[in-house]
């Protein structure tokens, strides 16, 4: 009995340490399966995505780790995919030729600044406020609704296996200073997205990174998790680790929250297929 993690970053994107060091930590933790999901290369300068010239080396390295550690742990080659309408989605030829085992689809950009650069919504607060003013005339409702509309568009056009940190936009509103996640308009945007996720059969990840990095709660928030449970949408548990020591951060606590809500299954990529497994506070039963 142990945990799996399918949302992880190495030094190929904005994590630290080589993939092999992450894998050795996962083996040390007794994990039965591990997925690499560094940030996909994007057709814009970026300090945190895999650089396009490094992408084939990333794929090759994960393939080699599969060979080297065969029989010790199941290894999966994935990507955390951005979605930039008209510029980048899962149909990108470089991505399609990579023979990936799975993808996590995440929105990190919402539209473009006047100079044509995509606007990052999960970075520092000051550039966030600048874009909110320049692109959305400081209309936070319009901005957040656009974020969720892009999320739905990504699910439909990119068809990722997993929806990454679906309500990450809340980090820009710590303490509810920009919007209240219990406001009716916000709930409506979230609910529309959940209905879409259910229809398109995407797995929603429960991502613990906010709890140990941003001092927020889980992505998605517990009230959203209750709706996910009521609707019967598939979930999985991931840490979005950027360092080997973060691989299982906050898993027992998150599992307790999920069990209290009533969840009894987590989805895991196991024997090359997405499958549901029962879990408790000590792990998922593979
Ligand atoms: Zn992300
Ligand atoms: Zn990530």
Short mmCIF file of C-alpha atoms and ligand atoms in Angstrom, two decimals:
data_model
loop_
_atom_site.label_atom_id
_atom_site.label_comp_id
_atom_site.label_asym_id
_atom_site.label_seq_id
_atom_site.Cartn_x
_atom_site.Cartn_y
_atom_site.Cartn_z
CA UNK A 1 0.00 0.00 0.00
CA UNK A 2 1.45 3.36 -0.97
CA UNK A 3 0.94 6.55 -2.87
CA UNK A 4 1.40 7.44 -6.49
CA UNK A 5 2.07 10.89 -7.95
CA UNK A 6 1.54 11.91 -11.56
CA UNK A 7 2.09 15.67 -11.36
CA UNK A 8 5.80 16.35 -10.87
CA UNK A 9 8.49 18.67 -12.15
CA UNK A 10 12.24 18.17 -12.54
CA UNK A 11 15.06 20.49 -13.59
CA UNK A 12 13.85 20.05 -17.20
CA UNK A 13 11.22 22.67 -16.37
CA UNK A 14 10.98 24.68 -13.13
CA UNK A 15 11.75 21.90 -10.66
CA UNK A 16 15.15 21.06 -9.23
CA UNK A 17 17.20 17.86 -9.64
CA UNK A 18 17.32 15.41 -12.52
CA UNK A 19 14.39 13.06 -13.17
CA UNK A 20 16.44 10.14 -11.85
CA UNK A 21 16.81 11.80 -8.42
CA UNK A 22 13.05 12.23 -8.24
CA UNK A 23 12.57 8.62 -9.24
CA UNK A 24 15.03 7.35 -6.61
CA UNK A 25 13.14 9.33 -3.97
CA UNK A 26 9.88 7.76 -5.18
CA UNK A 27 11.39 4.26 -4.96
CA UNK A 28 12.71 5.07 -1.49
CA UNK A 29 9.15 6.05 -0.49
CA UNK A 30 7.91 2.66 -1.71
CA UNK A 31 5.76 4.18 -4.43
CA UNK A 32 4.41 1.64 -6.95
CA UNK A 33 4.08 4.18 -9.80
CA UNK A 34 5.44 7.60 -10.70
CA UNK A 35 4.64 10.04 -13.49
CA UNK A 36 6.84 12.82 -14.86
CA UNK A 37 4.92 15.88 -15.99
CA UNK A 38 7.33 18.71 -16.64
CA UNK A 39 5.90 21.87 -18.25
CA UNK A 40 5.37 21.44 -21.99
CA UNK A 41 7.54 23.56 -24.28
CA UNK A 42 5.58 26.61 -25.44
CA UNK A 43 6.11 28.78 -28.55
CA UNK A 44 7.07 31.81 -26.42
CA UNK A 45 10.13 32.61 -24.31
CA UNK A 46 9.65 31.03 -20.88
CA UNK A 47 11.82 30.55 -17.81
CA UNK A 48 9.74 27.67 -16.47
CA UNK A 49 8.77 25.47 -19.45
CA UNK A 50 10.96 22.77 -21.02
CA UNK A 51 13.00 24.56 -23.66
CA UNK A 52 12.01 23.25 -27.12
CA UNK A 53 15.59 22.12 -27.84
CA UNK A 54 15.56 20.01 -24.63
CA UNK A 55 12.27 18.26 -25.31
CA UNK A 56 13.58 15.19 -27.12
CA UNK A 57 16.22 14.71 -24.40
CA UNK A 58 13.45 14.86 -21.75
CA UNK A 59 11.49 12.15 -23.56
CA UNK A 60 14.58 10.03 -24.11
CA UNK A 61 15.62 10.29 -20.47
CA UNK A 62 12.24 9.13 -19.17
CA UNK A 63 12.27 6.24 -21.68
CA UNK A 64 15.73 5.24 -20.42
CA UNK A 65 14.58 5.38 -16.79
CA UNK A 66 11.74 3.02 -17.71
CA UNK A 67 14.33 0.52 -18.93
CA UNK A 68 16.75 0.96 -16.05
CA UNK A 69 14.18 0.68 -13.26
CA UNK A 70 11.91 -1.87 -14.91
CA UNK A 71 10.38 -4.12 -12.25
CA UNK A 72 11.01 -1.67 -9.40
CA UNK A 73 8.40 0.98 -10.11
CA UNK A 74 5.99 1.79 -12.92
CA UNK A 75 7.19 4.92 -14.72
CA UNK A 76 5.04 7.11 -16.94
CA UNK A 77 6.09 9.80 -19.39
CA UNK A 78 3.75 12.77 -19.21
CA UNK A 79 3.60 16.52 -19.59
CA UNK A 80 1.78 19.35 -17.89
CA UNK A 81 0.33 20.90 -21.03
CA UNK A 82 -0.43 24.54 -21.45
CA UNK A 83 -3.30 25.69 -23.59
CA UNK A 84 -2.82 28.92 -25.54
CA UNK A 85 -5.63 29.25 -28.10
CA UNK A 86 -4.34 29.56 -31.63
CA UNK A 87 -0.76 29.01 -30.49
CA UNK A 88 -0.42 25.83 -28.50
CA UNK A 89 -2.49 22.76 -27.64
CA UNK A 90 -2.17 19.02 -27.53
CA UNK A 91 -2.32 18.81 -31.32
CA UNK A 92 1.11 20.43 -31.59
CA UNK A 93 3.19 18.16 -33.91
CA UNK A 94 6.17 17.99 -31.52
CA UNK A 95 3.89 16.87 -28.69
CA UNK A 96 1.99 14.38 -30.83
CA UNK A 97 5.20 12.71 -31.91
CA UNK A 98 6.45 12.28 -28.33
CA UNK A 99 4.46 9.13 -27.60
CA UNK A 100 3.38 10.38 -24.17
CA UNK A 101 1.68 8.09 -21.66
CA UNK A 102 -0.59 10.85 -20.34
CA UNK A 103 -1.08 14.61 -20.08
CA UNK A 104 -2.18 17.01 -17.36
CA UNK A 105 -3.91 20.04 -18.89
CA UNK A 106 -3.44 23.29 -16.96
CA UNK A 107 -4.29 26.92 -17.62
CA UNK A 108 -1.34 29.19 -16.78
CA UNK A 109 -2.10 31.92 -19.34
CA UNK A 110 -5.27 33.88 -19.95
CA UNK A 111 -5.13 35.92 -23.17
CA UNK A 112 -2.38 38.32 -24.21
CA UNK A 113 -0.82 41.57 -23.07
CA UNK A 114 -0.90 44.45 -25.61
CA UNK A 115 2.69 43.60 -26.69
CA UNK A 116 1.54 40.09 -27.71
CA UNK A 117 3.04 38.09 -24.84
CA UNK A 118 0.70 35.61 -23.17
CA UNK A 119 -0.37 36.81 -19.72
CA UNK A 120 0.55 34.51 -16.82
CA UNK A 121 -2.11 34.18 -14.19
CA UNK A 122 -0.37 32.00 -11.61
CA UNK A 123 2.81 34.03 -11.17
CA UNK A 124 3.51 37.09 -9.04
CA UNK A 125 0.60 39.29 -7.99
CA UNK A 126 1.92 42.58 -9.42
CA UNK A 127 2.09 41.45 -13.07
CA UNK A 128 -1.27 39.78 -12.50
CA UNK A 129 -2.77 43.14 -11.52
CA UNK A 130 -1.15 44.81 -14.53
CA UNK A 131 -2.73 42.30 -16.93
CA UNK A 132 -6.05 42.51 -15.16
CA UNK A 133 -6.02 46.24 -15.86
CA UNK A 134 -4.62 46.10 -19.41
CA UNK A 135 -6.64 43.15 -20.71
CA UNK A 136 -9.79 43.18 -18.59
CA UNK A 137 -10.19 46.82 -17.46
CA UNK A 138 -9.90 45.56 -13.87
CA UNK A 139 -13.09 43.53 -14.32
CA UNK A 140 -12.21 40.51 -12.17
CA UNK A 141 -15.48 38.72 -12.93
CA UNK A 142 -14.87 38.90 -16.66
CA UNK A 143 -11.29 37.73 -16.14
CA UNK A 144 -12.17 34.74 -13.95
CA UNK A 145 -15.04 33.70 -16.21
CA UNK A 146 -12.58 33.78 -19.11
CA UNK A 147 -10.18 31.54 -17.12
CA UNK A 148 -12.90 28.93 -16.67
CA UNK A 149 -14.07 29.27 -20.29
CA UNK A 150 -10.49 28.57 -21.40
CA UNK A 151 -10.41 25.57 -19.07
CA UNK A 152 -13.48 24.13 -20.79
CA UNK A 153 -12.06 24.92 -24.23
CA UNK A 154 -8.81 23.15 -23.30
CA UNK A 155 -10.67 20.05 -22.14
CA UNK A 156 -12.57 19.94 -25.40
CA UNK A 157 -9.77 20.74 -27.85
CA UNK A 158 -6.67 19.36 -26.13
CA UNK A 159 -8.38 16.43 -24.42
CA UNK A 160 -5.88 15.99 -21.57
CA UNK A 161 -6.28 12.90 -19.38
CA UNK A 162 -6.16 15.02 -16.23
CA UNK A 163 -7.35 18.55 -15.42
CA UNK A 164 -4.57 20.28 -13.43
CA UNK A 165 -5.15 22.56 -10.39
CA UNK A 166 -8.55 23.61 -11.75
CA UNK A 167 -9.16 26.59 -9.43
CA UNK A 168 -5.60 27.89 -9.27
CA UNK A 169 -6.86 31.36 -10.12
CA UNK A 170 -7.82 31.69 -6.44
CA UNK A 171 -4.15 32.29 -5.51
CA UNK A 172 -4.52 35.81 -6.87
CA UNK A 173 -7.37 36.46 -4.45
CA UNK A 174 -5.87 35.37 -1.14
CA UNK A 175 -8.30 36.09 1.64
CA UNK A 176 -10.96 36.94 -0.95
CA UNK A 177 -9.48 40.38 -1.67
CA UNK A 178 -10.27 40.22 -5.41
CA UNK A 179 -13.24 37.87 -5.49
CA UNK A 180 -15.27 35.66 -3.20
CA UNK A 181 -15.28 32.01 -4.25
CA UNK A 182 -18.73 31.66 -2.72
CA UNK A 183 -20.22 34.43 -4.88
CA UNK A 184 -22.95 33.14 -7.18
CA UNK A 185 -21.19 34.16 -10.42
CA UNK A 186 -18.04 32.29 -9.34
CA UNK A 187 -19.95 29.20 -8.30
CA UNK A 188 -21.75 29.23 -11.66
CA UNK A 189 -18.44 29.38 -13.57
CA UNK A 190 -17.08 26.46 -11.54
CA UNK A 191 -20.25 24.40 -11.86
CA UNK A 192 -20.36 24.88 -15.62
CA UNK A 193 -16.76 23.64 -15.75
CA UNK A 194 -17.54 20.60 -13.58
CA UNK A 195 -20.48 19.66 -15.78
CA UNK A 196 -18.16 19.90 -18.76
CA UNK A 197 -15.49 17.77 -17.06
CA UNK A 198 -18.09 15.12 -16.31
CA UNK A 199 -19.38 15.10 -19.88
CA UNK A 200 -15.88 14.90 -21.37
CA UNK A 201 -14.77 12.29 -18.80
CA UNK A 202 -11.59 14.07 -17.67
CA UNK A 203 -10.01 13.14 -14.32
CA UNK A 204 -9.80 16.15 -11.98
CA UNK A 205 -6.65 16.17 -9.92
CA UNK A 206 -6.66 17.04 -6.24
CA UNK A 207 -3.42 19.02 -6.09
CA UNK A 208 -1.72 19.60 -2.73
CA UNK A 209 0.82 22.23 -3.82
CA UNK A 210 -1.24 25.18 -2.58
CA UNK A 211 -1.17 23.81 0.96
CA UNK A 212 2.61 23.66 1.23
CA UNK A 213 3.66 26.40 -1.18
CA UNK A 214 1.06 29.13 -1.26
CA UNK A 215 -0.65 28.71 2.12
CA UNK A 216 -4.00 28.26 0.41
CA UNK A 217 -6.00 25.05 0.60
CA UNK A 218 -6.27 22.20 -1.88
CA UNK A 219 -6.93 22.75 -5.58
CA UNK A 220 -9.86 22.44 -5.96
CA UNK A 221 -11.30 23.90 -2.76
CA UNK A 222 -13.26 21.55 -0.47
CA UNK A 223 -16.63 23.00 -1.50
CA UNK A 224 -15.80 22.14 -5.13
CA UNK A 225 -14.64 18.67 -4.08
CA UNK A 226 -18.04 18.10 -2.49
CA UNK A 227 -19.73 18.95 -5.80
CA UNK A 228 -17.28 16.68 -7.66
CA UNK A 229 -18.21 13.87 -5.31
CA UNK A 230 -21.94 14.50 -5.69
CA UNK A 231 -21.58 14.49 -9.48
CA UNK A 232 -19.43 11.35 -9.59
CA UNK A 233 -16.48 12.91 -11.44
CA UNK A 234 -13.22 10.94 -11.36
CA UNK A 235 -10.41 12.30 -9.14
CA UNK A 236 -6.75 11.55 -8.49
CA UNK A 237 -4.27 12.86 -5.89
CA UNK A 238 -1.09 14.70 -6.96
CA UNK A 239 1.49 16.92 -5.26
CA UNK A 240 2.75 19.01 -8.20
CA UNK A 241 6.20 18.45 -6.68
CA UNK A 242 9.17 20.52 -7.80
CA UNK A 243 11.70 18.88 -5.45
CA UNK A 244 12.13 15.21 -4.48
CA UNK A 245 11.18 16.00 -0.88
CA UNK A 246 7.80 17.34 -2.01
CA UNK A 247 6.63 14.20 -3.82
CA UNK A 248 4.06 13.18 -1.18
CA UNK A 249 3.56 16.47 0.66
CA UNK A 250 0.21 16.70 2.45
CA UNK A 251 -1.09 13.38 1.06
CA UNK A 252 -2.41 11.88 4.35
CA UNK A 253 -4.14 15.17 5.24
CA UNK A 254 -5.66 15.48 1.76
CA UNK A 255 -6.78 11.83 1.88
CA UNK A 256 -8.56 12.50 5.17
CA UNK A 257 -10.40 15.47 3.65
CA UNK A 258 -11.43 13.32 0.66
CA UNK A 259 -12.54 10.40 2.85
CA UNK A 260 -14.57 12.76 5.05
CA UNK A 261 -16.33 14.10 1.94
CA UNK A 262 -17.18 10.52 1.01
CA UNK A 263 -14.77 9.67 -1.79
CA UNK A 264 -13.74 6.01 -1.80
CA UNK A 265 -11.69 5.79 -4.99
CA UNK A 266 -8.71 7.52 -6.58
CA UNK A 267 -7.76 7.07 -10.23
CA UNK A 268 -4.25 5.84 -10.98
CA UNK A 269 -2.39 5.06 -14.17
CA UNK A 270 -1.58 1.41 -13.50
CA UNK A 271 -0.47 -1.25 -15.97
CA UNK A 272 -0.75 1.49 -18.62
CA UNK A 273 -4.46 2.07 -17.97
CA UNK A 274 -6.38 4.57 -15.87
CA UNK A 275 -8.03 2.58 -13.09
CA UNK A 276 -9.86 3.39 -9.84
CA UNK A 277 -8.45 2.08 -6.56
CA UNK A 278 -9.66 2.30 -2.97
CA UNK A 279 -7.50 4.41 -0.65
CA UNK A 280 -7.04 5.38 2.96
CA UNK A 281 -4.82 7.86 4.80
CA UNK A 282 -1.78 5.63 4.19
CA UNK A 283 -2.07 5.22 0.47
CA UNK A 284 -3.85 3.91 -2.54
CA UNK A 285 -4.28 0.16 -2.85
CA UNK A 286 -2.63 -0.92 -6.06
ZN1 LIG B 1 0.60 24.19 -13.23
ZN1 LIG B 2 2.75 21.66 -12.21
#
